[in-house]
Amino acid sequence: MKVYVDGKYYNEREAKVSVFDHGLLYGDGIFEGIRAYNGRVFRLREHIDRLFYSAKAILLNIPMSRSEMMRAVVETCRKNRIRDGYIRLLVTRGIGTLGLNPKRCKNPSVIIIADKIQLYPPALYQRGMEIITVPTVRNLHSAVNPAIKSLNYLNNILAKIEANNAGCEEAVMLNANGYVAECTGDNLFIVKKGQVLTPPLSAGALYGITRQVVIELAEKASLPVAEPDLTRYDLFNADECFLTGTGAEIVPVVKIDGRVIGNGKPGPITRKLTAAYHALTKVSGEPIYE
Ligand code: PMP
């Protein structure tokens, strides 16, 4: 595997960062997780835009333009002969001192890894997932805004550990007001009386790219979509529930905090949107090999 680090390609074992990189010392940096399907990078422009928005929010100057970054991602896929894969793009604050001061970090580092995708087992998509609400609440907007896809994922990791301890793969995270925000690495949707509902981004969610694609697919299928504040009660009494994310795609949820959702099987609207999503990923995206 060839890994892109600051404009050069290194073999996997030689691709390294300094122990003085503030990405490592303080989680001071940002990232994206991107998928390639069928020789195309899916929603590349949207991922690069979100990366630049995250950078702006943390006052990090990415040392490349958006189009240079898009080209670097595509080139890294090409070098690794990726047709279907997962791309991890990171920008760290760069090498500094042991002190916090980001001013000491003169050159942000850009790293691009194009690898195979690790998926949940297919049976989970057929049967549906059981999830639970966890005690760790989502970061406040006024602290570290959850819209920033930062290298400091401890908030999410703590919630994931709590879910794992309870035997679940994913956790519902509430915000400080008790409303549903999202899961640790996925956005959350419910279906109620034919309506597709997902918490507003202001509830403390990442501006999910899969979330946006699913909203567009639902609208195309003439399904009403809304973004109301949702409580756990709303989740328990949903007809269907599913999660969305670049890595996991669309995951049906059949049990939340011990309550069976709908009839306990992945619902018809979830299945319809999943089929539409798969159809779209096959044909859409930035070509790698043309
Ligand atoms: N929420 C969080 C916290 C995430 O880390 C992610 C991405 N893994 C998502 C939602 C889903 O976002 P996207 O669809 O852009 O991958």
mmCIF file of C-alpha atoms and ligand atoms in Angstrom:
data_model
loop_
_atom_site.group_PDB
_atom_site.id
_atom_site.type_symbol
_atom_site.label_atom_id
_atom_site.label_comp_id
_atom_site.label_asym_id
_atom_site.label_seq_id
_atom_site.Cartn_x
_atom_site.Cartn_y
_atom_site.Cartn_z
ATOM 1 C CA MET A 1 0.000 0.000 0.000
ATOM 2 C CA LYS A 2 1.204 3.512 -0.839
ATOM 3 C CA VAL A 3 0.298 6.226 1.641
ATOM 4 C CA TYR A 4 0.295 9.920 0.728
ATOM 5 C CA VAL A 5 2.106 12.103 3.268
ATOM 6 C CA ASP A 6 2.656 15.772 2.421
ATOM 7 C CA GLY A 7 2.896 15.346 -1.310
ATOM 8 C CA LYS A 8 4.938 12.137 -1.390
ATOM 9 C CA TYR A 9 3.982 8.465 -1.460
ATOM 10 C CA TYR A 10 5.462 6.080 1.087
ATOM 11 C CA ASN A 11 5.198 2.348 1.610
ATOM 12 C CA GLU A 12 2.818 1.496 4.420
ATOM 13 C CA ARG A 13 5.638 0.834 6.912
ATOM 14 C CA GLU A 14 7.534 3.997 6.039
ATOM 15 C CA ALA A 15 4.479 6.276 6.264
ATOM 16 C CA LYS A 16 4.990 8.006 9.615
ATOM 17 C CA VAL A 17 4.212 11.120 11.611
ATOM 18 C CA SER A 18 6.366 12.794 14.255
ATOM 19 C CA VAL A 19 5.701 12.231 17.957
ATOM 20 C CA PHE A 20 5.627 16.044 18.126
ATOM 21 C CA ASP A 21 2.718 16.298 15.682
ATOM 22 C CA HIS A 22 -0.127 18.066 17.459
ATOM 23 C CA GLY A 23 -2.546 15.690 15.770
ATOM 24 C CA LEU A 24 -1.042 13.024 18.036
ATOM 25 C CA LEU A 25 -0.253 15.165 21.076
ATOM 26 C CA TYR A 26 -3.615 16.950 21.266
ATOM 27 C CA GLY A 27 -5.963 15.507 18.657
ATOM 28 C CA ASP A 28 -5.431 18.836 16.901
ATOM 29 C CA GLY A 29 -6.489 18.141 13.357
ATOM 30 C CA ILE A 30 -9.371 17.053 11.176
ATOM 31 C CA PHE A 31 -10.289 14.101 8.992
ATOM 32 C CA GLU A 32 -12.646 12.612 6.446
ATOM 33 C CA GLY A 33 -13.758 9.060 5.721
ATOM 34 C CA ILE A 34 -14.595 8.603 2.034
ATOM 35 C CA ARG A 35 -15.727 5.588 -0.027
ATOM 36 C CA ALA A 36 -14.818 4.500 -3.528
ATOM 37 C CA TYR A 37 -17.274 2.334 -5.434
ATOM 38 C CA ASN A 38 -16.808 0.760 -8.815
ATOM 39 C CA GLY A 39 -13.790 2.897 -9.696
ATOM 40 C CA ARG A 40 -15.298 6.188 -8.557
ATOM 41 C CA VAL A 41 -14.898 8.265 -5.418
ATOM 42 C CA PHE A 42 -18.391 8.831 -4.059
ATOM 43 C CA ARG A 43 -19.359 12.405 -3.119
ATOM 44 C CA LEU A 44 -15.720 13.517 -3.175
ATOM 45 C CA ARG A 45 -16.492 17.219 -3.589
ATOM 46 C CA GLU A 46 -18.826 17.129 -0.538
ATOM 47 C CA HIS A 47 -16.164 15.433 1.623
ATOM 48 C CA ILE A 48 -13.508 17.942 0.578
ATOM 49 C CA ASP A 49 -15.886 20.837 1.249
ATOM 50 C CA ARG A 50 -16.607 19.453 4.736
ATOM 51 C CA LEU A 51 -12.864 19.054 5.371
ATOM 52 C CA PHE A 52 -12.316 22.708 4.492
ATOM 53 C CA TYR A 53 -15.245 23.777 6.708
ATOM 54 C CA SER A 54 -13.758 21.788 9.616
ATOM 55 C CA ALA A 55 -10.382 23.453 8.911
ATOM 56 C CA LYS A 56 -11.945 26.899 8.964
ATOM 57 C CA ALA A 57 -13.657 26.199 12.267
ATOM 58 C CA ILE A 58 -10.351 25.238 13.922
ATOM 59 C CA LEU A 59 -8.265 27.938 12.155
ATOM 60 C CA LEU A 60 -6.171 25.419 10.286
ATOM 61 C CA ASN A 61 -4.740 26.439 6.930
ATOM 62 C CA ILE A 62 -4.824 23.467 4.599
ATOM 63 C CA PRO A 63 -1.721 23.855 2.416
ATOM 64 C CA MET A 64 -3.560 22.872 -0.788
ATOM 65 C CA SER A 65 -6.596 24.035 -2.731
ATOM 66 C CA ARG A 66 -9.828 22.043 -2.835
ATOM 67 C CA SER A 67 -9.107 20.832 -6.365
ATOM 68 C CA GLU A 68 -5.522 19.844 -5.468
ATOM 69 C CA MET A 69 -6.929 17.871 -2.536
ATOM 70 C CA MET A 70 -9.468 16.135 -4.782
ATOM 71 C CA ARG A 71 -6.711 15.237 -7.244
ATOM 72 C CA ALA A 72 -4.501 13.894 -4.424
ATOM 73 C CA VAL A 73 -7.333 11.634 -3.187
ATOM 74 C CA VAL A 74 -8.009 10.274 -6.678
ATOM 75 C CA GLU A 75 -4.272 9.795 -7.321
ATOM 76 C CA THR A 76 -3.846 7.893 -4.032
ATOM 77 C CA CYS A 77 -6.686 5.576 -5.063
ATOM 78 C CA ARG A 78 -5.087 5.084 -8.483
ATOM 79 C CA LYS A 79 -1.668 4.296 -7.021
ATOM 80 C CA ASN A 80 -3.276 1.654 -4.812
ATOM 81 C CA ARG A 81 -5.439 0.271 -7.631
ATOM 82 C CA ILE A 82 -8.568 0.890 -5.600
ATOM 83 C CA ARG A 83 -11.908 0.251 -7.256
ATOM 84 C CA ASP A 84 -13.923 -0.308 -4.086
ATOM 85 C CA GLY A 85 -12.374 0.970 -0.897
ATOM 86 C CA TYR A 86 -12.238 3.343 2.003
ATOM 87 C CA ILE A 87 -10.155 6.503 2.021
ATOM 88 C CA ARG A 88 -8.996 8.185 5.208
ATOM 89 C CA LEU A 89 -7.906 11.777 4.721
ATOM 90 C CA LEU A 90 -6.300 13.624 7.634
ATOM 91 C CA VAL A 91 -4.923 17.090 8.116
ATOM 92 C CA THR A 92 -3.011 17.562 11.357
ATOM 93 C CA ARG A 93 -1.786 20.823 12.860
ATOM 94 C CA GLY A 94 1.724 19.509 12.186
ATOM 95 C CA ILE A 95 4.926 19.316 14.169
ATOM 96 C CA GLY A 96 5.141 21.661 17.157
ATOM 97 C CA THR A 97 6.479 21.630 20.681
ATOM 98 C CA LEU A 98 5.123 19.823 23.722
ATOM 99 C CA GLY A 99 3.171 22.977 24.585
ATOM 100 C CA LEU A 100 -0.379 23.526 23.332
ATOM 101 C CA ASN A 101 0.404 26.582 21.250
ATOM 102 C CA PRO A 102 -0.659 25.865 17.645
ATOM 103 C CA LYS A 103 1.419 28.853 16.482
ATOM 104 C CA ARG A 104 4.482 26.689 16.969
ATOM 105 C CA CYS A 105 3.166 24.306 14.305
ATOM 106 C CA LYS A 106 4.350 25.847 11.068
ATOM 107 C CA ASN A 107 3.313 23.186 8.546
ATOM 108 C CA PRO A 108 0.068 21.238 8.706
ATOM 109 C CA SER A 109 0.430 17.648 7.517
ATOM 110 C CA VAL A 110 -1.815 16.018 4.934
ATOM 111 C CA ILE A 111 -2.154 12.235 4.981
ATOM 112 C CA ILE A 112 -4.239 10.100 2.618
ATOM 113 C CA ILE A 113 -4.699 6.361 3.139
ATOM 114 C CA ALA A 114 -6.661 4.327 0.585
ATOM 115 C CA ASP A 115 -7.502 0.888 1.916
ATOM 116 C CA LYS A 116 -10.042 -1.893 1.756
ATOM 117 C CA ILE A 117 -13.312 -1.315 3.525
ATOM 118 C CA GLN A 118 -14.107 -3.224 6.730
ATOM 119 C CA LEU A 119 -17.804 -3.860 6.862
ATOM 120 C CA TYR A 120 -20.265 -5.050 9.465
ATOM 121 C CA PRO A 121 -21.224 -8.671 8.718
ATOM 122 C CA PRO A 122 -23.971 -9.017 6.047
ATOM 123 C CA ALA A 123 -26.253 -10.769 8.583
ATOM 124 C CA LEU A 124 -26.421 -7.548 10.570
ATOM 125 C CA TYR A 125 -27.864 -5.703 7.573
ATOM 126 C CA GLN A 126 -30.406 -8.501 7.038
ATOM 127 C CA ARG A 127 -31.481 -8.866 10.669
ATOM 128 C CA GLY A 128 -30.958 -5.282 11.801
ATOM 129 C CA MET A 129 -28.929 -3.860 14.671
ATOM 130 C CA GLU A 130 -29.728 -3.444 18.345
ATOM 131 C CA ILE A 131 -28.534 -0.155 19.819
ATOM 132 C CA ILE A 132 -28.736 1.564 23.199
ATOM 133 C CA THR A 133 -28.666 5.070 24.595
ATOM 134 C CA VAL A 134 -25.473 5.728 26.543
ATOM 135 C CA PRO A 135 -24.676 8.085 29.442
ATOM 136 C CA THR A 136 -21.998 10.085 27.600
ATOM 137 C CA VAL A 137 -23.781 13.037 25.984
ATOM 138 C CA ARG A 138 -22.758 14.696 22.746
ATOM 139 C CA ASN A 139 -20.301 17.597 22.931
ATOM 140 C CA LEU A 140 -21.920 21.014 23.168
ATOM 141 C CA HIS A 141 -21.797 23.344 20.161
ATOM 142 C CA SER A 142 -20.287 25.884 22.462
ATOM 143 C CA ALA A 143 -17.499 23.472 23.455
ATOM 144 C CA VAL A 144 -16.231 21.444 20.486
ATOM 145 C CA ASN A 145 -18.920 21.668 17.845
ATOM 146 C CA PRO A 146 -19.854 18.135 16.700
ATOM 147 C CA ALA A 147 -19.978 19.484 13.130
ATOM 148 C CA ILE A 148 -16.176 19.644 13.210
ATOM 149 C CA LYS A 149 -14.824 16.282 12.127
ATOM 150 C CA SER A 150 -11.845 16.615 14.418
ATOM 151 C CA LEU A 151 -9.123 14.125 15.303
ATOM 152 C CA ASN A 152 -10.366 14.296 18.876
ATOM 153 C CA TYR A 153 -13.076 11.637 18.818
ATOM 154 C CA LEU A 154 -13.020 10.841 22.539
ATOM 155 C CA ASN A 155 -16.631 11.913 22.985
ATOM 156 C CA ASN A 156 -17.644 9.311 20.408
ATOM 157 C CA ILE A 157 -15.173 6.694 21.604
ATOM 158 C CA LEU A 158 -16.468 6.851 25.185
ATOM 159 C CA ALA A 159 -20.001 6.363 23.914
ATOM 160 C CA LYS A 160 -18.849 3.471 21.715
ATOM 161 C CA ILE A 161 -17.181 1.783 24.705
ATOM 162 C CA GLU A 162 -20.373 2.154 26.709
ATOM 163 C CA ALA A 163 -22.351 0.558 23.868
ATOM 164 C CA ASN A 164 -19.793 -2.247 23.484
ATOM 165 C CA ASN A 165 -19.885 -2.909 27.252
ATOM 166 C CA ALA A 166 -23.614 -3.444 26.914
ATOM 167 C CA GLY A 167 -23.081 -5.837 23.992
ATOM 168 C CA CYS A 168 -24.093 -3.343 21.274
ATOM 169 C CA GLU A 169 -22.233 -2.102 18.203
ATOM 170 C CA GLU A 170 -23.622 1.435 18.231
ATOM 171 C CA ALA A 171 -24.857 3.991 20.741
ATOM 172 C CA VAL A 172 -27.573 6.607 20.538
ATOM 173 C CA MET A 173 -26.039 9.828 21.820
ATOM 174 C CA LEU A 174 -28.325 12.460 23.306
ATOM 175 C CA ASN A 175 -27.382 16.109 23.517
ATOM 176 C CA ALA A 176 -27.207 18.037 26.786
ATOM 177 C CA ASN A 177 -30.943 18.839 26.470
ATOM 178 C CA GLY A 178 -31.837 15.179 26.224
ATOM 179 C CA TYR A 179 -32.718 15.205 22.519
ATOM 180 C CA VAL A 180 -31.341 12.602 20.137
ATOM 181 C CA ALA A 181 -28.202 13.838 18.374
ATOM 182 C CA GLU A 182 -26.743 10.898 16.436
ATOM 183 C CA CYS A 183 -24.722 7.717 16.941
ATOM 184 C CA THR A 184 -20.968 7.472 17.496
ATOM 185 C CA GLY A 185 -20.087 7.193 13.818
ATOM 186 C CA ASP A 186 -23.427 7.453 12.035
ATOM 187 C CA ASN A 187 -26.439 9.729 11.746
ATOM 188 C CA LEU A 188 -29.818 8.397 12.835
ATOM 189 C CA PHE A 189 -33.183 8.343 11.047
ATOM 190 C CA ILE A 190 -36.632 7.110 11.964
ATOM 191 C CA VAL A 191 -39.709 6.499 9.833
ATOM 192 C CA LYS A 192 -43.089 7.368 11.357
ATOM 193 C CA LYS A 193 -46.371 7.098 9.424
ATOM 194 C CA GLY A 194 -44.506 7.295 6.101
ATOM 195 C CA GLN A 195 -42.460 10.343 7.147
ATOM 196 C CA VAL A 196 -38.664 10.174 7.175
ATOM 197 C CA LEU A 197 -37.351 12.010 10.229
ATOM 198 C CA THR A 198 -33.827 12.807 11.387
ATOM 199 C CA PRO A 199 -32.624 15.123 14.156
ATOM 200 C CA PRO A 200 -31.699 18.643 13.057
ATOM 201 C CA LEU A 201 -27.959 19.249 12.754
ATOM 202 C CA SER A 202 -28.306 21.802 15.544
ATOM 203 C CA ALA A 203 -29.122 18.882 17.899
ATOM 204 C CA GLY A 204 -25.404 18.026 17.764
ATOM 205 C CA ALA A 205 -24.753 15.896 14.734
ATOM 206 C CA LEU A 206 -22.112 15.726 12.101
ATOM 207 C CA TYR A 207 -23.312 17.148 8.787
ATOM 208 C CA GLY A 208 -23.390 13.626 7.407
ATOM 209 C CA ILE A 209 -22.862 13.215 3.704
ATOM 210 C CA THR A 210 -24.770 9.925 3.638
ATOM 211 C CA ARG A 211 -27.514 11.664 5.664
ATOM 212 C CA GLN A 212 -27.814 14.285 2.921
ATOM 213 C CA VAL A 213 -27.838 11.676 0.150
ATOM 214 C CA VAL A 214 -30.596 9.732 1.972
ATOM 215 C CA ILE A 215 -32.662 12.917 2.405
ATOM 216 C CA GLU A 216 -32.349 13.550 -1.338
ATOM 217 C CA LEU A 217 -33.263 9.942 -2.191
ATOM 218 C CA ALA A 218 -36.300 10.094 0.118
ATOM 219 C CA GLU A 219 -37.450 13.336 -1.489
ATOM 220 C CA LYS A 220 -36.986 11.810 -4.940
ATOM 221 C CA ALA A 221 -39.190 8.909 -3.833
ATOM 222 C CA SER A 222 -41.818 11.484 -2.739
ATOM 223 C CA LEU A 223 -41.398 10.580 0.915
ATOM 224 C CA PRO A 224 -41.913 13.538 3.230
ATOM 225 C CA VAL A 225 -38.718 14.417 5.120
ATOM 226 C CA ALA A 226 -38.466 16.538 8.276
ATOM 227 C CA GLU A 227 -35.800 17.389 10.842
ATOM 228 C CA PRO A 228 -37.587 17.773 14.182
ATOM 229 C CA ASP A 229 -36.074 17.420 17.621
ATOM 230 C CA LEU A 230 -36.508 13.756 18.568
ATOM 231 C CA THR A 231 -36.703 12.180 22.010
ATOM 232 C CA ARG A 232 -36.056 8.575 22.985
ATOM 233 C CA TYR A 233 -39.860 8.158 23.121
ATOM 234 C CA ASP A 234 -39.982 9.063 19.410
ATOM 235 C CA LEU A 235 -37.368 6.420 18.658
ATOM 236 C CA PHE A 236 -39.169 3.711 20.662
ATOM 237 C CA ASN A 237 -42.443 4.386 18.845
ATOM 238 C CA ALA A 238 -40.981 4.682 15.351
ATOM 239 C CA ASP A 239 -42.171 2.318 12.625
ATOM 240 C CA GLU A 240 -38.588 1.986 11.365
ATOM 241 C CA CYS A 241 -35.142 3.199 12.330
ATOM 242 C CA PHE A 242 -31.850 3.213 10.463
ATOM 243 C CA LEU A 243 -28.353 4.681 10.680
ATOM 244 C CA THR A 244 -26.374 6.313 7.876
ATOM 245 C CA GLY A 245 -22.644 6.764 7.351
ATOM 246 C CA THR A 246 -20.005 6.498 4.669
ATOM 247 C CA GLY A 247 -18.503 3.312 6.121
ATOM 248 C CA ALA A 248 -21.664 1.545 7.308
ATOM 249 C CA GLU A 249 -23.928 2.938 4.533
ATOM 250 C CA ILE A 250 -27.526 2.303 5.725
ATOM 251 C CA VAL A 251 -27.945 0.048 8.763
ATOM 252 C CA PRO A 252 -31.430 -1.021 9.851
ATOM 253 C CA VAL A 253 -32.065 -0.764 13.599
ATOM 254 C CA VAL A 254 -34.582 -3.162 15.125
ATOM 255 C CA LYS A 255 -34.194 -2.641 18.871
ATOM 256 C CA ILE A 256 -33.402 0.443 20.966
ATOM 257 C CA ASP A 257 -32.931 0.246 24.739
ATOM 258 C CA GLY A 258 -34.763 -3.081 24.765
ATOM 259 C CA ARG A 259 -37.784 -1.750 22.818
ATOM 260 C CA VAL A 260 -38.526 -3.554 19.562
ATOM 261 C CA ILE A 261 -38.830 -1.089 16.684
ATOM 262 C CA GLY A 262 -41.846 -1.681 14.412
ATOM 263 C CA ASN A 263 -42.206 -5.388 13.813
ATOM 264 C CA GLY A 264 -38.576 -6.078 14.761
ATOM 265 C CA LYS A 265 -37.431 -6.435 11.152
ATOM 266 C CA PRO A 266 -35.790 -3.941 8.764
ATOM 267 C CA GLY A 267 -38.719 -1.902 7.419
ATOM 268 C CA PRO A 268 -39.886 -1.367 3.811
ATOM 269 C CA ILE A 269 -38.820 2.290 3.582
ATOM 270 C CA THR A 270 -35.385 1.446 5.007
ATOM 271 C CA ARG A 271 -35.028 -1.291 2.393
ATOM 272 C CA LYS A 272 -36.222 0.982 -0.407
ATOM 273 C CA LEU A 273 -33.775 3.749 0.519
ATOM 274 C CA THR A 274 -30.956 1.204 0.873
ATOM 275 C CA ALA A 275 -31.615 -0.129 -2.646
ATOM 276 C CA ALA A 276 -31.681 3.415 -4.031
ATOM 277 C CA TYR A 277 -28.434 4.216 -2.189
ATOM 278 C CA HIS A 278 -26.640 1.160 -3.589
ATOM 279 C CA ALA A 279 -27.881 1.958 -7.092
ATOM 280 C CA LEU A 280 -26.523 5.512 -6.787
ATOM 281 C CA THR A 281 -23.104 4.510 -5.432
ATOM 282 C CA LYS A 282 -22.585 2.213 -8.443
ATOM 283 C CA VAL A 283 -22.836 4.997 -10.989
ATOM 284 C CA SER A 284 -21.965 8.260 -9.276
ATOM 285 C CA GLY A 285 -18.652 9.806 -8.247
ATOM 286 C CA GLU A 286 -15.287 11.147 -9.339
ATOM 287 C CA PRO A 287 -13.719 8.669 -11.797
ATOM 288 C CA ILE A 288 -10.363 7.254 -10.659
ATOM 289 C CA TYR A 289 -9.217 5.705 -13.932
ATOM 290 C CA GLU A 290 -10.243 8.076 -16.749
HETATM 291 N N1 PMP B 1 -21.667 11.071 12.714
HETATM 292 C C1 PMP B 1 -20.400 10.894 13.101
HETATM 293 C C2 PMP B 1 -20.017 11.239 14.479
HETATM 294 C C3 PMP B 1 -19.449 10.394 12.193
HETATM 295 O O1 PMP B 1 -18.180 10.220 12.574
HETATM 296 C C4 PMP B 1 -19.856 10.070 10.883
HETATM 297 C C5 PMP B 1 -18.873 9.568 9.871
HETATM 298 N N2 PMP B 1 -18.297 8.350 10.216
HETATM 299 C C6 PMP B 1 -21.204 10.242 10.535
HETATM 300 C C7 PMP B 1 -22.073 10.769 11.479
HETATM 301 C C8 PMP B 1 -21.705 9.921 9.169
HETATM 302 O O2 PMP B 1 -21.246 10.891 8.265
HETATM 303 P P1 PMP B 1 -20.968 10.564 6.741
HETATM 304 O O3 PMP B 1 -22.261 10.092 6.176
HETATM 305 O O4 PMP B 1 -20.528 11.855 6.156
HETATM 306 O O5 PMP B 1 -19.924 9.505 6.697
#
